[in-house]
XYZ file of C-alpha atoms in Angstrom:
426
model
C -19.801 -4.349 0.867
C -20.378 -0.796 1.669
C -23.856 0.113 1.298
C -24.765 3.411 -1.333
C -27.591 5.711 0.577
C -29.386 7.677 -2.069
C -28.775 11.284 -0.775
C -30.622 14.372 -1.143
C -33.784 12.718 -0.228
C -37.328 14.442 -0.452
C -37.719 15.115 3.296
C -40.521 18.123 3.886
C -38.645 21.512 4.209
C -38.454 22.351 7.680
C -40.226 26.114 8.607
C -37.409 28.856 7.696
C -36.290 30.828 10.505
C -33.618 34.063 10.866
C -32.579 32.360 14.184
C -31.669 29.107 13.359
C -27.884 28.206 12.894
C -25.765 28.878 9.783
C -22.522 27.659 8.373
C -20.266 29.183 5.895
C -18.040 26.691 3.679
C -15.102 28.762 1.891
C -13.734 26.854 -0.890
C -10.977 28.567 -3.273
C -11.848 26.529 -6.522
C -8.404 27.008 -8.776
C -9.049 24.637 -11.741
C -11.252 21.525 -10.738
C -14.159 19.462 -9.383
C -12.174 18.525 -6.642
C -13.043 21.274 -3.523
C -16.661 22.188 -4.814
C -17.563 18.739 -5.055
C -16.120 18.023 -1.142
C -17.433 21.075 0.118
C -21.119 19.867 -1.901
C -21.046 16.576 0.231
C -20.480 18.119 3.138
C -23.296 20.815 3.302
C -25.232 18.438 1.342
C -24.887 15.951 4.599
C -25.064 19.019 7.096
C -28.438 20.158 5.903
C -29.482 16.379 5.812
C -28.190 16.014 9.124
C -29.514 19.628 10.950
C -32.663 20.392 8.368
C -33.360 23.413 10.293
C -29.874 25.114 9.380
C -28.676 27.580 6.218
C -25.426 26.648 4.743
C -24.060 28.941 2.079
C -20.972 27.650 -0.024
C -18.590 30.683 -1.021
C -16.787 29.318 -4.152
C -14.853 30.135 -7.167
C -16.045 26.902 -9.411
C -16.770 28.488 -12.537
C -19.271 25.010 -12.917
C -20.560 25.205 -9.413
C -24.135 26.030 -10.528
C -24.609 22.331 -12.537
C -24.347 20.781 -8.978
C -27.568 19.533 -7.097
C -27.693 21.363 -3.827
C -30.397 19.569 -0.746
C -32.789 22.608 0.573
C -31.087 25.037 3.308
C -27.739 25.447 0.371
C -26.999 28.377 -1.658
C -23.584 29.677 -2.725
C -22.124 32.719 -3.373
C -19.921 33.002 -6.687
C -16.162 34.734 -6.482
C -14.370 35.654 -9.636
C -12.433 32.349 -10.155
C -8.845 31.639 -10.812
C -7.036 28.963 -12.416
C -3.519 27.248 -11.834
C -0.635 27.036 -14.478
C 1.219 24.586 -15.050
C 4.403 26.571 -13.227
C 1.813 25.977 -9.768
C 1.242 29.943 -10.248
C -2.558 31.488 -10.402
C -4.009 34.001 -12.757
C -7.695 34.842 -13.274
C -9.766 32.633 -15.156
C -11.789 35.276 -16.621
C -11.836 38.642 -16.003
C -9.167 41.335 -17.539
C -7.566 42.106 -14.483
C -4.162 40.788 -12.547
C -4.151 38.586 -10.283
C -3.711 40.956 -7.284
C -6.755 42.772 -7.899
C -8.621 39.914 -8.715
C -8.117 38.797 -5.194
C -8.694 41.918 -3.509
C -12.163 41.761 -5.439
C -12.657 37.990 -3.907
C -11.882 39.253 -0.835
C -14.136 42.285 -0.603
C -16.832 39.980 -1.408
C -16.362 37.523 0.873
C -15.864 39.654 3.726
C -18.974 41.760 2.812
C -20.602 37.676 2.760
C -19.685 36.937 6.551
C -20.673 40.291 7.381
C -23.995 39.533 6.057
C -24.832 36.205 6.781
C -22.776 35.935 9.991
C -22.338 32.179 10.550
C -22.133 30.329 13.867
C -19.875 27.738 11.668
C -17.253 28.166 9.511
C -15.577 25.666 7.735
C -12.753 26.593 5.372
C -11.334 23.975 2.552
C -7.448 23.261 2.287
C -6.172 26.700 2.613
C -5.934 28.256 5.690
C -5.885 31.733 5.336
C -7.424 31.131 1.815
C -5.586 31.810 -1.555
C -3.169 34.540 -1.253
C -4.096 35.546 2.163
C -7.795 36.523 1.093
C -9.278 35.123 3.742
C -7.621 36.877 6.176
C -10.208 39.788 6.627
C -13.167 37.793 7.014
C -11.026 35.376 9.691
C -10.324 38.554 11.733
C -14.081 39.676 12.100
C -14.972 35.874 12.950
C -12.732 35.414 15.168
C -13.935 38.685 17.058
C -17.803 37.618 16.686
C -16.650 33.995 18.269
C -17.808 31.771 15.383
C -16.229 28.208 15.287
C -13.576 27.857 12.476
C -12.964 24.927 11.025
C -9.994 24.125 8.820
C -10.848 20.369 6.724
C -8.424 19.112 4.896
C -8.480 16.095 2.574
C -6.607 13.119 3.609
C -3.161 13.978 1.479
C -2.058 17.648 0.773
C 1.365 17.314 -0.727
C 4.800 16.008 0.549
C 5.810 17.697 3.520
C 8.690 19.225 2.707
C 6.521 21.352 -0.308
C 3.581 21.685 2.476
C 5.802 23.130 4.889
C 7.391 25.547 2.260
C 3.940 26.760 0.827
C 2.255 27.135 4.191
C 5.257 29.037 6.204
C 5.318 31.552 3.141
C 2.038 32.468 3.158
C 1.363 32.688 7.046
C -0.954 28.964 7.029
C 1.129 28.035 10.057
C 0.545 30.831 12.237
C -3.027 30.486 11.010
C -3.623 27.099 12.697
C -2.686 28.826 15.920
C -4.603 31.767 15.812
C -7.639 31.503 14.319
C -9.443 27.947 14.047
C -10.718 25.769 17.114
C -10.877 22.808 15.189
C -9.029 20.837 12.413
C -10.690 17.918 10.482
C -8.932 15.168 8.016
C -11.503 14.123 5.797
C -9.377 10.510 6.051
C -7.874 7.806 9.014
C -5.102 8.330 10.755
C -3.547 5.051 10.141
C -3.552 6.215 6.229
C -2.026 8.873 6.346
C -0.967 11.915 8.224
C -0.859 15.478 6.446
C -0.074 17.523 9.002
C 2.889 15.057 10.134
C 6.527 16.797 9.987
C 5.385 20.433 10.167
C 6.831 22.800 13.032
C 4.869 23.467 16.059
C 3.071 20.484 16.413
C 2.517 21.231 20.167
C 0.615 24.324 18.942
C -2.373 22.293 16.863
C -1.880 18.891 17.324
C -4.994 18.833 19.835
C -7.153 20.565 17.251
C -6.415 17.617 14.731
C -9.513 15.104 14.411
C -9.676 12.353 11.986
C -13.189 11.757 10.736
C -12.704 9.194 7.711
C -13.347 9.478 4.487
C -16.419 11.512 2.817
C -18.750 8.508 1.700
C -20.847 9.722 -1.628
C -24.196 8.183 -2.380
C -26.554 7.712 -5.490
C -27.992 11.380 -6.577
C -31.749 11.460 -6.198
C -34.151 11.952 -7.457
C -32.456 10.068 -10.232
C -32.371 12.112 -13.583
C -33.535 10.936 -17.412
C -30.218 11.021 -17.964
C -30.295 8.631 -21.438
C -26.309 6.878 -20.983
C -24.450 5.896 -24.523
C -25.122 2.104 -24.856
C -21.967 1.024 -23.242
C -23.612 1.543 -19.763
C -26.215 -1.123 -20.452
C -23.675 -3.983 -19.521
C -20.441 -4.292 -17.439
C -18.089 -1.092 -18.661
C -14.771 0.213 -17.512
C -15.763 3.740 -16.094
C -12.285 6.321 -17.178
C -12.576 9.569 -15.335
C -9.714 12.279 -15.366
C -11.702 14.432 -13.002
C -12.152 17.926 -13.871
C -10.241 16.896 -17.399
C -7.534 19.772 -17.307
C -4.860 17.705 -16.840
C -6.465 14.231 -17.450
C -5.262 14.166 -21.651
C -2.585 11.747 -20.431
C -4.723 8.684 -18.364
C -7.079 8.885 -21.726
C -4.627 8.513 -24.458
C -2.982 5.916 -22.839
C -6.840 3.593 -22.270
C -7.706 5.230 -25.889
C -4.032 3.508 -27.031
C -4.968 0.241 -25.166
C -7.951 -0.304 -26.870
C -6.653 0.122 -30.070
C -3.566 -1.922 -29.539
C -5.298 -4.865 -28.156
C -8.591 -5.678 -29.413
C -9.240 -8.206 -26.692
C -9.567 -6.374 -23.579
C -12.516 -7.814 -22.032
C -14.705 -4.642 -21.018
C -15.758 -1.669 -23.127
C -14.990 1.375 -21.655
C -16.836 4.736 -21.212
C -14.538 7.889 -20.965
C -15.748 10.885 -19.681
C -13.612 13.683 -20.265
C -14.130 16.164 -17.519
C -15.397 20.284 -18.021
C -11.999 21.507 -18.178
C -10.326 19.032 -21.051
C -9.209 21.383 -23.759
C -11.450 21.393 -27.150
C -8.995 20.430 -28.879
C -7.833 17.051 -27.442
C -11.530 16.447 -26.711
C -11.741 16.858 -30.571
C -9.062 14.649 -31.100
C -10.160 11.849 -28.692
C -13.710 11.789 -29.797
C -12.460 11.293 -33.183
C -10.518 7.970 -32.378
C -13.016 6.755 -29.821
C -15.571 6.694 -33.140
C -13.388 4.364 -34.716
C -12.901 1.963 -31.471
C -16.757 -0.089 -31.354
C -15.147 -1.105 -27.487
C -15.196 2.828 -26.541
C -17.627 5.700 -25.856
C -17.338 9.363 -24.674
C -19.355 11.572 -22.994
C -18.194 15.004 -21.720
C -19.329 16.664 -18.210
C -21.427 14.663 -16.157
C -22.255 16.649 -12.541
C -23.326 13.884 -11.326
C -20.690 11.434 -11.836
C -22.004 9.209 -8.745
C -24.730 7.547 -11.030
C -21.837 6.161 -13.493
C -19.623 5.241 -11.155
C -22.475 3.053 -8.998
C -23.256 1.619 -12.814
C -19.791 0.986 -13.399
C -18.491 -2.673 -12.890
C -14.457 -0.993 -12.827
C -12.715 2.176 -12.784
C -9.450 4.138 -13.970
C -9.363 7.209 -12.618
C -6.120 9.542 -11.712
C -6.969 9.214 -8.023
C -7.950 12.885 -6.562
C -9.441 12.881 -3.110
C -13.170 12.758 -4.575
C -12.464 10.145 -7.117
C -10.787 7.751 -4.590
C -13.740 8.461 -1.957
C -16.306 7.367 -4.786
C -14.049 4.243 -5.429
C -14.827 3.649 -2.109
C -18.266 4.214 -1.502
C -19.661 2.277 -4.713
C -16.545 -0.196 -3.973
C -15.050 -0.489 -7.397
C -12.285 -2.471 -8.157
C -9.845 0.450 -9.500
C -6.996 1.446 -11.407
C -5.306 4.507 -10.174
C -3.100 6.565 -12.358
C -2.051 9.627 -10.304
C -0.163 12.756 -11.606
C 3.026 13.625 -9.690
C 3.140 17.286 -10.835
C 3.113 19.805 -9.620
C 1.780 18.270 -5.995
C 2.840 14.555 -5.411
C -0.579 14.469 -3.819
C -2.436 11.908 -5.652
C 0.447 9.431 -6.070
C 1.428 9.308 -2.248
C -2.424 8.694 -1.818
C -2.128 6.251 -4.618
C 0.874 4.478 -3.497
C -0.160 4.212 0.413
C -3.946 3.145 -0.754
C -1.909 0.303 -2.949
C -0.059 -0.727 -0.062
C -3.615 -1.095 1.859
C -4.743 -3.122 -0.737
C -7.358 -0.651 -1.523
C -6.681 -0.214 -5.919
C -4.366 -1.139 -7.725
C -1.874 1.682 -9.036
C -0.092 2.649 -12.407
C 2.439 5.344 -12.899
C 2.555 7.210 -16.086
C 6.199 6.924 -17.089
C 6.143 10.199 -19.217
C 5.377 12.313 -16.125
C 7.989 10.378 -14.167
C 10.981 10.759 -16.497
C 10.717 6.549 -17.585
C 9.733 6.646 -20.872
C 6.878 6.703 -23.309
C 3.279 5.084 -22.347
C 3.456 1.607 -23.296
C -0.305 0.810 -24.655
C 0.644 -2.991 -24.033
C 0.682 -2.199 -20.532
C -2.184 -0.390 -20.003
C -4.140 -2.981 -21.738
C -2.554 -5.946 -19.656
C -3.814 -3.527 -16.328
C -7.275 -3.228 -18.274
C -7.378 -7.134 -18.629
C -7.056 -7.547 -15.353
C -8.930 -4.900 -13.392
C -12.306 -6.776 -13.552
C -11.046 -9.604 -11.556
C -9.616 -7.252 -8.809
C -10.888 -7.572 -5.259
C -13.122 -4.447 -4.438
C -11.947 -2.177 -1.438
C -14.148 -3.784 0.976
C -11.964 -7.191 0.766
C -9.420 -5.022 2.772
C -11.818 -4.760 5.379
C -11.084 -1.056 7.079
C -13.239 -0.304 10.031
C -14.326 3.772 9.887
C -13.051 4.038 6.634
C -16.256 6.147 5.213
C -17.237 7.271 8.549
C -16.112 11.037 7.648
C -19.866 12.490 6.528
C -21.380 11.421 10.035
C -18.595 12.189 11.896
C -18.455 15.414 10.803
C -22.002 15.674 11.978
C -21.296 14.574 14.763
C -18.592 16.852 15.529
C -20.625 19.805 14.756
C -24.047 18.785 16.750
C -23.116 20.859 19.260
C -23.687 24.336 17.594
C -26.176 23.345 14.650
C -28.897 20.981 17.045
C -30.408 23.841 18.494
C -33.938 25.573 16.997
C -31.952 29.128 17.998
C -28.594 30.059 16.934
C -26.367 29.551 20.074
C -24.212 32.923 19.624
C -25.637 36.560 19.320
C -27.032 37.794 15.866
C -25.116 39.752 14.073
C -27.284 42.862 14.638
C -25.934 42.435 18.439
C -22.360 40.700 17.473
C -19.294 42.271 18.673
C -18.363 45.378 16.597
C -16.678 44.247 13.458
């Protein structure tokens, strides 16, 4: 069984010094917990790693502050953004369009690698970040000679959309030009998500497979007082973020109140960005259900899922990696729009033996949700293997490898480069 390391622990804070090593971790937060809470693990592991170092998280998470950073982490807030259903962007909340939205983004994070001038950069998912905004700031790090980093999570989409979406906005040339280094936070003999894109010759020996992010047990462990389900086995239901979760929890809400029997009561917790209105609507039925309880955002999501004896969960990159590290027997319902992401993760993670995988037939054109077979995949979830049984060397080796990777430039006392003050011209 994979063992759960309490993170964050209560080392003594190393002296601060202005010569000590920095990283920058750009992540472009549209409408989720996904990136903030990948690019959290990895500083998080960074600082725990290199105690001496500053990391600083540039992010447009409109949630970002209700996450528990170790010392050596800030973050700098962007105006955030939010995707539409149509896979289109608009601004989450100010009054302005999108284009000068991210010009304003883009100002500010240029102004932030001016400023803080990292030796390390890593940059989530999007290579030249979204709509081109990171473009500036990749120039002037390029010309200081930081180390760029591109990390993507183990699936991105199905190549064919990939290689549309990344040709348009200039991601390709990107990989060329401006980063040393590309990490998959996943194993190679998962899956590839750089596989059937032109120019392989041009990357390929940039690409580095570290494994999977393993996530621990938050400490120091909160008063958090848990709805009584917790205090026995329980069925953990997370949609993620919630924005586009309504579907997985009607259909375990409908389960429960078809069948009666269903062995495990199950806690459902909604997500930040679930609408009021179907959180209204699902609290309401979930009074009437003695086998269900609610509870809305919980940051840190790690302590329920380590209580947890099962989970259903749509399957995004973070949710599968906690699967993994607290090595719950799972039920994964992905979404297959608008990115096929989480079902080809689903689907090849099925074939692996890994969880056990349900498609929602009223995304994929089938049908209505039957609640009888929900609740026959409910019945049987707590007598599912947990991933471990499928016994995967280096599976959640991608935290240390990482680490490992990056030794290089973050070991030292001194910063290995030139301070800014003495940088090349920007």
């Amino acid at each position: 069984m994979f063992s759960n390391v309490v993170d964050l622990a209560g080392a003594e804070r190393p002296p601060r010094s202005p010569h000590a090593p920095r990283v920058l971790i750009y992540s472009h937060d549209t409408f989720g917990l996904g990136h903030i809470r990948r690019c959290r693990a990895i500083a998080n592991a960074l600082i725990a790693s290199f105690p001496h170092i500053s990391v600083i998280i540039i992010s447009g998470s409109s949630v970002i502050s209700s996450f528990q950073f170790g010392d050596g982490v800030d973050y700098v807030r962007i105006p955030g953004v939010e995707k539409r259903g149509d896979g289109g962007y608009e601004p989450h909340h100010l009054n302005l369009d999108l284009g000068g939205t991210i010009r304003l983004r883009s100002d500010i994070i240029k102004q932030t690698v001016l400023s803080f001038d990292p030796d390390v950069v890593i940059v989530d998912k999007e290579p030249v970040g979204l709509r081109g905004e990171l473009k500036p700031a990749l120039d002037i790090l390029r010309r200081r000679g930081a180390r760029i980093v591109l990390g993507l999570r183990d699936v991105l989409d199905e190549p064919a959309k990939l290689l549309e979406e990344w040709h348009h906005g200039g991601a390709l040339e990107a990989l060329d030009s401006y980063y040393d280094d590309i990490f998959v936070y996943g194993l190679e003999n998962v899956y590839q998500p750089l596989a059937g894109l032109p120019g392989q010759h041009r990357f390929a020996d940039k690409v580095r497979y570290m494994g999977y992010l393993k996530r621990a047990v938050p400490s120091p462990m909160p008063p958090n007082r848990y709805p009584r389900i917790t205090k026995q086995p329980f069925i953990l239901v997370t949609p993620g973020g919630g924005g586009d979760g309504a579907g997985v929890i009607d259909w375990v809400i409908s389960a429960y109140e078809t069948d009666p029997t269903i062995p495990l009561p199950a806690l459902i917790v909604f997500g930040p960005f679930m609408s009021r209105e179907k959180r209204k609507d699902f609290a309401e039925r979930i009074a009437r259900n003695p086998k269900l309880e609610g509870l809305g955002f919980e940051p840190r999501l790690e302590l329920l899922m380590n209580r947890a004896h099962c989970v259903v969960a749509m399957g995004g990159y973070n949710t599968f990696c906690e699967v993994l590290s607290f090595d719950k027997p799972a039920l994964i319902v992905p979404r297959v729009k608008p990115r096929l992401e989480q079902a080809i993760r689903a689907q090849r993670a099925e074939e692996l033996k890994l969880i056990d995988m349900l498609y929602d037939p009223s995304q994929t054109g089938e049908g209505e949700r039957d609640p009888a077979v929900m609740a026959a995949a409910l019945h049987a979830l707590p007598r599912r293997p947990p991933p471990s049984q499928a016994f995967m060397p280096d599976l959640l080796d991608g935290l240390p490898a990482i680490s490992r990777a990056l030794a290089d430039d973050l070991s030292s006392p001194v910063r290995s480069r030139m301070l800014a003050q003495a940088a090349i011209p920007s």
